Tab-separated table of C-alpha atoms in Angstrom:
chain	number	residue	atom	x	y	z
A	300	MET	CA	-6.274	33.408	-17.094
A	301	PHE	CA	-2.665	33.432	-15.945
A	302	SER	CA	0.062	34.217	-18.442
A	303	ARG	CA	2.686	31.645	-19.396
A	304	LYS	CA	5.233	33.595	-17.311
A	305	ALA	CA	2.999	33.526	-14.240
A	306	VAL	CA	2.489	29.784	-14.465
A	307	ALA	CA	6.224	29.266	-14.997
A	308	PHE	CA	6.980	31.368	-11.918
A	309	ILE	CA	4.619	29.315	-9.742
A	310	PHE	CA	6.073	26.113	-11.187
A	311	ALA	CA	9.610	27.204	-10.313
A	312	ALA	CA	8.624	28.213	-6.792
A	313	VAL	CA	7.158	24.776	-6.138
A	314	CYS	CA	10.047	22.817	-7.632
A	315	LEU	CA	12.738	24.674	-5.712
A	316	THR	CA	11.062	24.414	-2.313
A	317	THR	CA	13.298	22.568	0.162
A	318	ALA	CA	12.400	23.808	3.626
A	319	ARG	CA	10.605	21.634	6.183
A	320	VAL	CA	7.448	22.892	7.862
A	321	GLN	CA	7.855	24.148	11.414
A	322	ASP	CA	4.791	24.389	13.646
A	323	GLY	CA	2.570	23.820	10.624
A	324	ASN	CA	3.563	27.084	8.983
A	325	ASP	CA	6.357	27.766	6.507
A	326	ALA	CA	6.410	30.749	4.182
A	327	SER	CA	8.728	28.924	1.785
A	328	LEU	CA	6.024	26.471	0.783
A	329	PRO	CA	3.959	27.453	-2.269
A	330	GLU	CA	0.908	29.599	-1.661
A	331	TYR	CA	-0.765	28.330	-4.802
A	332	TYR	CA	-0.994	24.880	-6.355
A	333	ILE	CA	-1.820	24.036	-9.960
A	334	LEU	CA	-4.940	21.911	-9.730
A	335	ARG	CA	-5.973	19.957	-12.864
A	336	GLY	CA	-5.059	22.778	-15.203
A	337	GLY	CA	-6.357	25.613	-13.001
A	338	ILE	CA	-4.798	27.454	-10.086
A	339	LYS	CA	-6.292	27.339	-6.619
A	340	SER	CA	-5.152	28.585	-3.237
A	341	VAL	CA	-4.188	26.260	-0.407
A	342	SER	CA	-7.441	27.016	1.401
A	343	ASP	CA	-9.422	25.691	-1.584
A	344	LEU	CA	-7.868	22.239	-1.480
A	345	ASP	CA	-9.857	19.241	-0.330
A	346	ARG	CA	-9.752	18.915	3.436
A	347	LEU	CA	-8.566	15.308	3.093
A	348	THR	CA	-5.366	16.346	1.333
A	349	PRO	CA	-2.526	15.894	3.846
A	350	PRO	CA	-0.181	18.790	4.547
A	351	LEU	CA	2.742	19.230	2.190
A	352	ILE	CA	5.718	19.418	4.554
A	353	ASN	CA	8.638	19.409	2.144
A	354	ALA	CA	9.570	19.568	-1.520
A	355	PHE	CA	12.842	19.442	-3.422
A	356	ALA	CA	14.086	19.234	-6.980
A	357	ALA	CA	14.617	15.733	-8.327
A	358	PRO	CA	18.155	14.842	-9.476
A	359	ASP	CA	16.970	14.678	-13.087
A	360	GLY	CA	13.895	14.711	-15.304
A	361	ALA	CA	11.771	11.591	-15.917
A	362	MET	CA	11.625	10.494	-12.280
A	363	ARG	CA	9.777	7.252	-11.607
A	364	GLY	CA	9.562	4.918	-8.611
A	365	LEU	CA	10.662	5.648	-5.038
A	366	ALA	CA	11.579	3.540	-1.994
A	367	PHE	CA	12.671	4.372	1.553
A	368	ASP	CA	15.042	1.997	3.354
A	369	GLY	CA	14.833	3.639	6.779
A	370	GLN	CA	17.809	5.894	6.093
A	371	TYR	CA	17.933	6.834	2.427
A	372	LEU	CA	15.400	7.602	-0.271
A	373	TRP	CA	15.913	5.642	-3.488
A	374	ALA	CA	14.696	7.102	-6.780
A	375	ALA	CA	14.572	5.600	-10.277
A	376	ASN	CA	15.010	7.649	-13.431
A	377	SER	CA	13.815	6.054	-16.663
A	378	GLY	CA	16.130	8.084	-18.911
A	379	ASP	CA	13.274	9.276	-21.119
A	380	ASP	CA	13.486	12.285	-23.448
A	381	ASN	CA	13.367	14.876	-20.660
A	382	SER	CA	16.209	13.171	-18.789
A	383	ILE	CA	19.645	14.803	-18.880
A	384	PHE	CA	21.806	12.098	-17.325
A	385	GLY	CA	20.068	8.990	-18.695
A	386	PRO	CA	18.783	5.900	-16.869
A	387	LYS	CA	19.896	5.966	-13.231
A	388	ILE	CA	19.023	4.756	-9.757
A	389	TYR	CA	19.757	7.403	-7.137
A	390	ARG	CA	20.345	7.148	-3.408
A	391	LEU	CA	19.185	10.455	-1.923
A	392	ASP	CA	19.091	12.307	1.361
A	393	PRO	CA	15.377	11.978	2.231
A	394	ASP	CA	15.161	15.515	3.635
A	395	SER	CA	16.999	17.560	1.011
A	396	GLY	CA	17.129	15.344	-2.057
A	397	THR	CA	20.917	15.634	-2.161
A	398	VAL	CA	22.397	12.855	-4.279
A	399	ILE	CA	24.471	10.485	-2.131
A	400	THR	CA	25.189	7.984	-4.906
A	401	ALA	CA	24.140	7.735	-8.550
A	402	TYR	CA	24.144	4.267	-10.120
A	403	ASN	CA	23.803	3.546	-13.802
A	404	GLY	CA	20.566	1.750	-14.567
A	405	ILE	CA	20.722	-2.041	-14.493
A	406	VAL	CA	19.178	-1.882	-17.973
A	407	ASP	CA	17.337	0.851	-19.837
A	408	HIS	CA	14.205	2.448	-18.401
A	409	PRO	CA	14.505	1.902	-14.619
A	410	CYS	CA	11.045	2.338	-13.151
A	411	GLY	CA	9.714	0.667	-9.971
A	412	LEU	CA	11.364	0.433	-6.540
A	413	ALA	CA	10.447	-1.229	-3.223
A	414	TRP	CA	12.372	-1.984	-0.029
A	415	ASP	CA	11.779	-5.311	1.770
A	416	GLY	CA	13.879	-4.625	4.862
A	417	GLN	CA	17.029	-6.200	3.405
A	418	TYR	CA	17.004	-5.817	-0.363
A	419	LEU	CA	15.872	-3.286	-2.918
A	420	TRP	CA	13.392	-4.554	-5.512
A	421	HIS	CA	13.533	-2.897	-8.914
A	422	SER	CA	11.484	-3.145	-12.110
A	423	THR	CA	12.186	-1.943	-15.634
A	424	TYR	CA	9.567	-0.254	-17.770
A	425	ILE	CA	10.779	-1.888	-20.988
A	426	GLY	CA	11.361	-5.637	-20.913
A	427	GLY	CA	9.160	-6.409	-17.912
A	428	THR	CA	11.882	-7.684	-15.595
A	429	ILE	CA	12.050	-7.490	-11.802
A	430	TYR	CA	15.365	-7.493	-9.945
A	431	GLN	CA	16.296	-8.061	-6.316
A	432	LEU	CA	19.296	-5.847	-5.566
A	433	ASP	CA	21.856	-5.702	-2.790
A	434	THR	CA	22.237	-2.020	-2.001
A	435	PHE	CA	25.967	-2.532	-1.393
A	436	GLY	CA	27.116	-1.693	-4.900
A	437	LEU	CA	23.624	-2.341	-6.270
A	438	THR	CA	24.478	-5.877	-7.346
A	439	ILE	CA	21.856	-8.293	-8.652
A	440	VAL	CA	20.778	-11.021	-6.217
A	441	LYS	CA	17.844	-12.428	-8.136
A	442	THR	CA	15.783	-11.728	-11.237
A	443	PHE	CA	12.515	-12.930	-12.780
A	444	ILE	CA	10.095	-11.924	-15.521
A	445	ALA	CA	7.262	-9.702	-14.285
A	446	PRO	CA	3.607	-10.678	-14.915
A	447	THR	CA	3.324	-7.575	-17.117
A	448	THR	CA	5.546	-6.051	-19.787
A	449	HIS	CA	5.386	-2.645	-18.075
A	450	PRO	CA	5.708	-2.974	-14.263
A	451	PHE	CA	5.528	0.723	-13.402
A	452	ASP	CA	6.105	0.594	-9.666
A	453	LEU	CA	6.498	-1.877	-6.796
A	454	ALA	CA	5.541	-2.213	-3.123
A	455	TRP	CA	6.394	-4.738	-0.396
A	456	ASP	CA	3.950	-5.778	2.355
A	457	GLY	CA	6.311	-7.918	4.426
A	458	ASN	CA	5.482	-11.127	2.565
A	459	HIS	CA	4.793	-10.371	-1.069
A	460	LEU	CA	5.681	-7.957	-3.820
A	461	TYR	CA	3.048	-5.825	-5.549
A	462	ALA	CA	3.561	-4.593	-9.106
A	463	VAL	CA	1.510	-2.177	-11.174
A	464	ARG	CA	0.516	-3.690	-14.500
A	465	GLY	CA	1.461	-0.814	-16.769
A	466	ASN	CA	-1.347	0.450	-19.002
A	467	GLU	CA	-3.821	-1.859	-17.228
A	468	PRO	CA	-6.076	-1.101	-14.231
A	469	TYR	CA	-4.590	-3.954	-12.190
A	470	ILE	CA	-1.978	-4.508	-9.504
A	471	SER	CA	-0.303	-7.927	-9.351
A	472	VAL	CA	0.552	-9.782	-6.128
A	473	ILE	CA	3.768	-11.746	-6.667
A	474	ASP	CA	5.329	-14.629	-4.772
A	475	THR	CA	8.995	-13.617	-4.945
A	476	SER	CA	10.201	-17.173	-4.293
A	477	THR	CA	8.811	-18.206	-7.680
A	478	GLY	CA	8.130	-14.908	-9.469
A	479	VAL	CA	4.555	-16.093	-10.076
A	480	GLU	CA	1.495	-13.844	-9.837
A	481	ILE	CA	-0.702	-15.365	-7.121
A	482	ASP	CA	-3.442	-12.739	-7.026
A	483	SER	CA	-4.364	-9.360	-8.444
A	484	ILE	CA	-6.213	-6.226	-7.351
A	485	GLU	CA	-8.399	-4.425	-9.858
A	486	ALA	CA	-8.229	-0.642	-9.692
A	487	THR	CA	-11.910	0.268	-9.438
A	488	TYR	CA	-11.559	3.530	-7.541
A	489	THR	CA	-13.162	6.772	-8.716
A	490	SER	CA	-10.873	8.695	-11.026
A	491	PRO	CA	-11.027	10.508	-14.368
A	492	ASN	CA	-8.076	8.331	-15.434
A	493	VAL	CA	-7.806	4.976	-13.668
A	494	ARG	CA	-4.182	4.187	-14.398
A	495	PRO	CA	-2.134	3.198	-11.336
A	496	PHE	CA	1.473	4.320	-11.353
A	497	GLY	CA	3.118	4.670	-7.939
A	498	LEU	CA	2.701	2.136	-5.106
A	499	ALA	CA	3.380	2.159	-1.365
A	500	PHE	CA	2.323	-0.223	1.392
A	501	LEU	CA	1.293	1.313	4.738
A	502	GLY	CA	1.771	-1.318	7.422
A	503	ARG	CA	-0.526	0.196	10.004
A	504	ASN	CA	-2.993	-1.622	12.263
A	505	ALA	CA	-5.312	-1.197	9.299
A	506	PRO	CA	-2.909	-2.163	6.462
A	507	GLN	CA	-3.481	-0.430	3.158
A	508	LEU	CA	-1.917	-0.107	-0.264
A	509	LEU	CA	-1.630	3.373	-1.735
A	510	THR	CA	-1.490	4.029	-5.451
A	511	CYS	CA	-1.408	7.248	-7.444
A	512	ASP	CA	-2.749	7.899	-10.931
A	513	GLY	CA	-0.390	9.225	-13.566
A	514	ASN	CA	-0.261	10.064	-17.268
A	515	TYR	CA	-1.751	13.550	-16.814
A	516	GLY	CA	-5.369	12.447	-16.494
A	517	SER	CA	-5.457	12.497	-12.696
A	518	ASN	CA	-3.263	13.044	-9.666
A	519	LEU	CA	-5.422	11.224	-7.126
A	520	VAL	CA	-3.955	9.031	-4.388
A	521	ASN	CA	-6.220	6.113	-3.460
A	522	ALA	CA	-6.046	3.356	-0.838
A	523	TRP	CA	-6.821	-0.363	-1.057
A	524	ASN	CA	-8.401	-1.532	2.200
A	525	PHE	CA	-7.149	-5.053	2.956
A	526	TYR	CA	-9.885	-5.563	5.574
A	527	THR	CA	-12.766	-4.992	3.162
A	528	SER	CA	-10.986	-5.777	-0.136
A	529	SER	CA	-12.197	-2.480	-1.546
A	530	TRP	CA	-10.865	0.894	-2.638
A	531	VAL	CA	-11.234	4.085	-0.628
A	532	ASP	CA	-11.079	7.319	-2.596
A	533	GLN	CA	-8.482	9.453	-0.920
A	534	TRP	CA	-6.979	12.794	-1.880
A	535	ALA	CA	-5.525	14.861	-4.684
A	536	GLY	CA	-1.729	14.756	-4.648
A	537	GLU	CA	-1.256	18.465	-5.116
A	538	PRO	CA	0.841	20.030	-6.503
A	539	THR	CA	1.851	17.008	-8.577
A	540	ILE	CA	0.347	16.655	-12.036
A	541	TYR	CA	1.947	13.374	-13.103
A	542	PRO	CA	2.722	11.404	-9.901
A	543	SER	CA	4.827	8.383	-10.790
A	544	GLY	CA	6.318	6.989	-7.566
A	545	LEU	CA	5.513	6.649	-3.861
A	546	ALA	CA	7.600	5.842	-0.783
A	547	TYR	CA	6.465	5.636	2.843
A	548	ASP	CA	8.221	5.987	6.202
A	549	SER	CA	6.283	4.176	8.929
A	550	VAL	CA	8.173	5.950	11.721
A	551	THR	CA	7.545	9.572	10.754
A	552	GLU	CA	4.426	8.902	8.615
A	553	ARG	CA	5.979	10.695	5.652
A	554	LEU	CA	4.971	9.931	2.085
A	555	TRP	CA	7.273	10.919	-0.789
A	556	VAL	CA	5.665	11.465	-4.207
A	557	SER	CA	7.784	11.826	-7.343
A	558	CYS	CA	6.453	14.082	-10.064
A	559	TYR	CA	7.463	13.038	-13.571
A	560	ASP	CA	6.136	16.225	-15.159
A	561	ARG	CA	7.769	18.701	-12.761
A	562	ASP	CA	11.065	16.924	-12.041
A	563	SER	CA	10.336	17.268	-8.338
A	564	ILE	CA	9.732	15.157	-5.233
A	565	TYR	CA	7.084	16.194	-2.712
A	566	VAL	CA	6.759	15.051	0.903
A	567	TYR	CA	3.457	14.793	2.769
A	568	ASP	CA	2.516	14.125	6.384
A	569	VAL	CA	0.006	11.282	6.019
A	570	SER	CA	-0.477	10.581	9.722
A	571	GLN	CA	-4.042	11.904	9.609
A	572	VAL	CA	-5.189	10.402	6.309
A	573	GLY	CA	-5.820	6.905	5.078
A	574	ILE	CA	-7.703	4.089	6.754
A	575	ASP	CA	-7.595	4.039	10.526
A	576	GLU	CA	-8.490	0.801	12.325
A	577	ALA	CA	-10.857	2.737	14.569
A	578	ASP	CA	-12.790	3.888	11.482
A	579	ILE	CA	-13.422	0.405	10.112
A	580	GLU	CA	-17.024	-0.698	10.412
A	581	TYR	CA	-16.915	-4.466	10.737
A	582	VAL	CA	-19.765	-6.430	9.220
A	583	HIS	CA	-22.381	-7.075	11.908
A	584	GLY	CA	-19.993	-5.848	14.586
A	585	VAL	CA	-17.437	-8.561	13.891
A	586	GLN	CA	-13.786	-8.226	12.956
A	587	LEU	CA	-12.388	-11.153	10.974
A	588	ASP	CA	-9.123	-11.306	9.043
A	589	ALA	CA	-6.032	-13.416	8.434
A	590	ARG	CA	-2.318	-12.601	8.148
A	591	PRO	CA	-0.205	-13.442	6.242
A	592	ASN	CA	-2.425	-13.712	3.241
A	593	PRO	CA	-1.407	-15.249	0.849
A	594	PHE	CA	0.362	-17.902	2.987
A	595	SER	CA	2.393	-21.053	2.497
A	596	LYS	CA	2.324	-22.950	5.780
A	597	THR	CA	0.286	-21.132	8.423
A	598	THR	CA	-1.922	-18.065	8.629
A	599	ARG	CA	-3.046	-16.346	11.844
A	600	ILE	CA	-6.784	-15.660	12.021
A	601	ARG	CA	-7.923	-12.724	14.144
A	602	PHE	CA	-11.478	-12.585	15.380
A	603	MET	CA	-13.248	-10.045	17.568
A	604	ILE	CA	-16.934	-9.545	18.411
A	605	HIS	CA	-18.095	-5.955	18.831
A	606	ASP	CA	-21.820	-6.605	18.429
A	607	PRO	CA	-23.810	-6.066	21.652
A	608	ARG	CA	-26.720	-8.061	20.209
A	609	TYR	CA	-24.977	-11.301	21.122
A	610	MET	CA	-26.001	-12.586	24.555
A	611	ILE	CA	-23.141	-11.878	26.957
A	612	GLU	CA	-22.480	-14.042	29.985
A	613	GLU	CA	-20.200	-12.649	32.638
A	614	ALA	CA	-17.066	-14.747	32.978
A	615	ASN	CA	-16.953	-13.902	36.676
A	616	GLN	CA	-18.367	-11.371	39.104
A	617	ASN	CA	-15.349	-9.056	38.727
A	618	ILE	CA	-15.843	-8.276	35.034
A	619	SER	CA	-16.864	-4.684	34.495
A	620	GLY	CA	-17.818	-2.610	31.500
A	621	SER	CA	-18.902	-4.201	28.225
A	622	GLU	CA	-16.446	-7.074	28.282
A	623	GLY	CA	-17.944	-10.510	28.779
A	624	ARG	CA	-17.757	-14.126	27.698
A	625	ILE	CA	-19.985	-15.843	25.148
A	626	SER	CA	-20.483	-19.545	25.814
A	627	ASN	CA	-19.708	-21.889	22.925
A	628	HIS	CA	-23.341	-22.767	22.198
A	629	GLN	CA	-23.911	-19.090	21.388
A	630	CYS	CA	-20.644	-18.550	19.478
A	631	PRO	CA	-20.854	-17.913	15.747
A	632	GLU	CA	-19.001	-20.635	13.845
A	633	ILE	CA	-16.095	-19.743	11.570
A	634	GLY	CA	-15.825	-21.890	8.453
A	635	ILE	CA	-13.272	-22.199	5.680
A	636	TYR	CA	-14.773	-22.844	2.251
A	637	ASP	CA	-13.254	-23.767	-1.087
A	638	ALA	CA	-13.819	-21.827	-4.302
A	639	LYS	CA	-16.960	-23.872	-5.066
A	640	GLY	CA	-18.534	-23.000	-1.718
A	641	GLY	CA	-17.917	-26.328	-0.030
A	642	LEU	CA	-17.052	-26.337	3.675
A	643	VAL	CA	-13.550	-27.772	4.127
A	644	LYS	CA	-12.976	-26.964	7.794
A	645	SER	CA	-14.835	-25.549	10.796
A	646	LEU	CA	-12.927	-23.580	13.395
A	647	TYR	CA	-14.200	-23.829	16.950
A	648	HIS	CA	-13.267	-22.035	20.113
A	649	GLU	CA	-14.438	-22.858	23.611
A	650	SER	CA	-15.575	-19.300	24.126
A	651	TRP	CA	-15.123	-15.817	22.753
A	652	ILE	CA	-14.534	-12.655	24.765
A	653	VAL	CA	-16.597	-9.696	23.631
A	654	ASN	CA	-14.424	-6.680	22.709
A	655	ARG	CA	-11.279	-8.760	23.090
A	656	GLU	CA	-9.337	-10.195	20.175
A	657	SER	CA	-8.970	-13.954	19.761
A	658	VAL	CA	-6.120	-15.252	17.620
A	659	PHE	CA	-5.590	-18.776	16.355
A	660	SER	CA	-3.791	-20.432	13.460
A	661	TRP	CA	-4.811	-22.444	10.431
A	662	ASP	CA	-2.200	-24.730	8.887
A	663	GLY	CA	-3.974	-25.277	5.581
A	664	THR	CA	-5.517	-28.622	6.510
A	665	ASP	CA	-9.070	-29.835	6.105
A	666	MET	CA	-11.332	-31.271	8.794
A	667	TYR	CA	-9.500	-34.603	8.549
A	668	GLY	CA	-6.055	-33.089	9.018
A	669	GLU	CA	-5.059	-33.478	5.369
A	670	GLN	CA	-3.257	-30.668	3.566
A	671	LEU	CA	-5.517	-28.858	1.124
A	672	ALA	CA	-4.391	-28.075	-2.406
A	673	PRO	CA	-2.973	-24.608	-3.125
A	674	GLY	CA	-5.624	-22.190	-4.292
A	675	ILE	CA	-8.290	-19.748	-3.151
A	676	TYR	CA	-10.360	-20.330	-0.012
A	677	PHE	CA	-12.814	-18.184	1.912
A	678	LEU	CA	-13.000	-17.481	5.631
A	679	LYS	CA	-16.634	-16.923	6.586
A	680	LEU	CA	-18.611	-16.299	9.749
A	681	GLN	CA	-21.814	-18.323	10.137
A	682	HIS	CA	-25.038	-16.377	9.430
A	683	VAL	CA	-23.085	-13.221	8.515
A	684	ALA	CA	-22.744	-11.844	4.993
A	685	GLY	CA	-19.289	-11.323	3.546
A	686	SER	CA	-16.070	-13.328	3.674
A	687	VAL	CA	-12.286	-13.009	3.699
A	688	LYS	CA	-10.458	-14.426	0.677
A	689	LEU	CA	-7.461	-16.619	1.559
A	690	VAL	CA	-4.756	-17.617	-0.921
A	691	LYS	CA	-2.902	-20.835	-0.053
A	692	LEU	CA	0.449	-21.213	-1.809
A	693	LYS	CA	2.448	-24.341	-2.488
């Protein structure tokens, strides 16, 4: 067993680390991490854990949500008992953690943050309110009541806002034009303490939503796979013990993780973890999805056949390799079904090209050209198990 002084020394070394990794090796990074109450060396960590490339002290205790706007890192502080300066929203240097600007909290208990490319979205832990903020002076643009009384953290996918339902194993999908919850994701991943806290959307070719467990029971980071509508168990967010916020930079593939318990912010290189499009095994060799989803007017449906069992006819004598054309009498039919399983529209294509993506649009109409009612529909390939859930908005 390590003495209290030894643990405190290791804790201090981790929290004060500020140097970036050079050539994958930096002596200033901690040699040991505290792992679920025990201490293990770096070599003992799970191989899926991404490299820790930076760490710096947070501006105060009780750090919560994070967001990255392409230039600055935003951090919320709830002003809880271990906070010195009270409820704040900080604009930080993303590399050093230096405070650029400190704003008083809009109300008590600032918690979640997300950046939508123009505005900063912010949620409060007490009161269940979500704010859209202009970062010039942090003025309120819009506000609405969250679908939960404790929206811990937020994420933005380019169309919709995601909010953790505090103290519940669910993540809400919110239409920000109305503030209404239009869908939800149940947290069914493997964890000793399924309690989502931080959120971050990774807009890769294989889009995914990352969440981290908090409240001391777990420090796992897990990913929601939008292609399969399922969770993928990911990695332990060492050395964090109580991860409470996530922020992602799509350019450098950095992921910031705030640690409520250690008053620190850690930075990981996540370029080699998560769900890669090349790793997705499509059902029966077929890729089928739709974006945006949910949608209001039009959604783009992507379809690709990878299955060599389909009979391939050469489009012309010059085609080489595995690429070929499937005539329409051999093409699998794509159907859109309502929640009761009734076919509302069939989507046809003159021909499909094997190993080449086909993209077409659906405007929310039925087979007679009439607009369908808002609700849940399913995109399904004929004779193939599985489907893609579509949410049509007003």
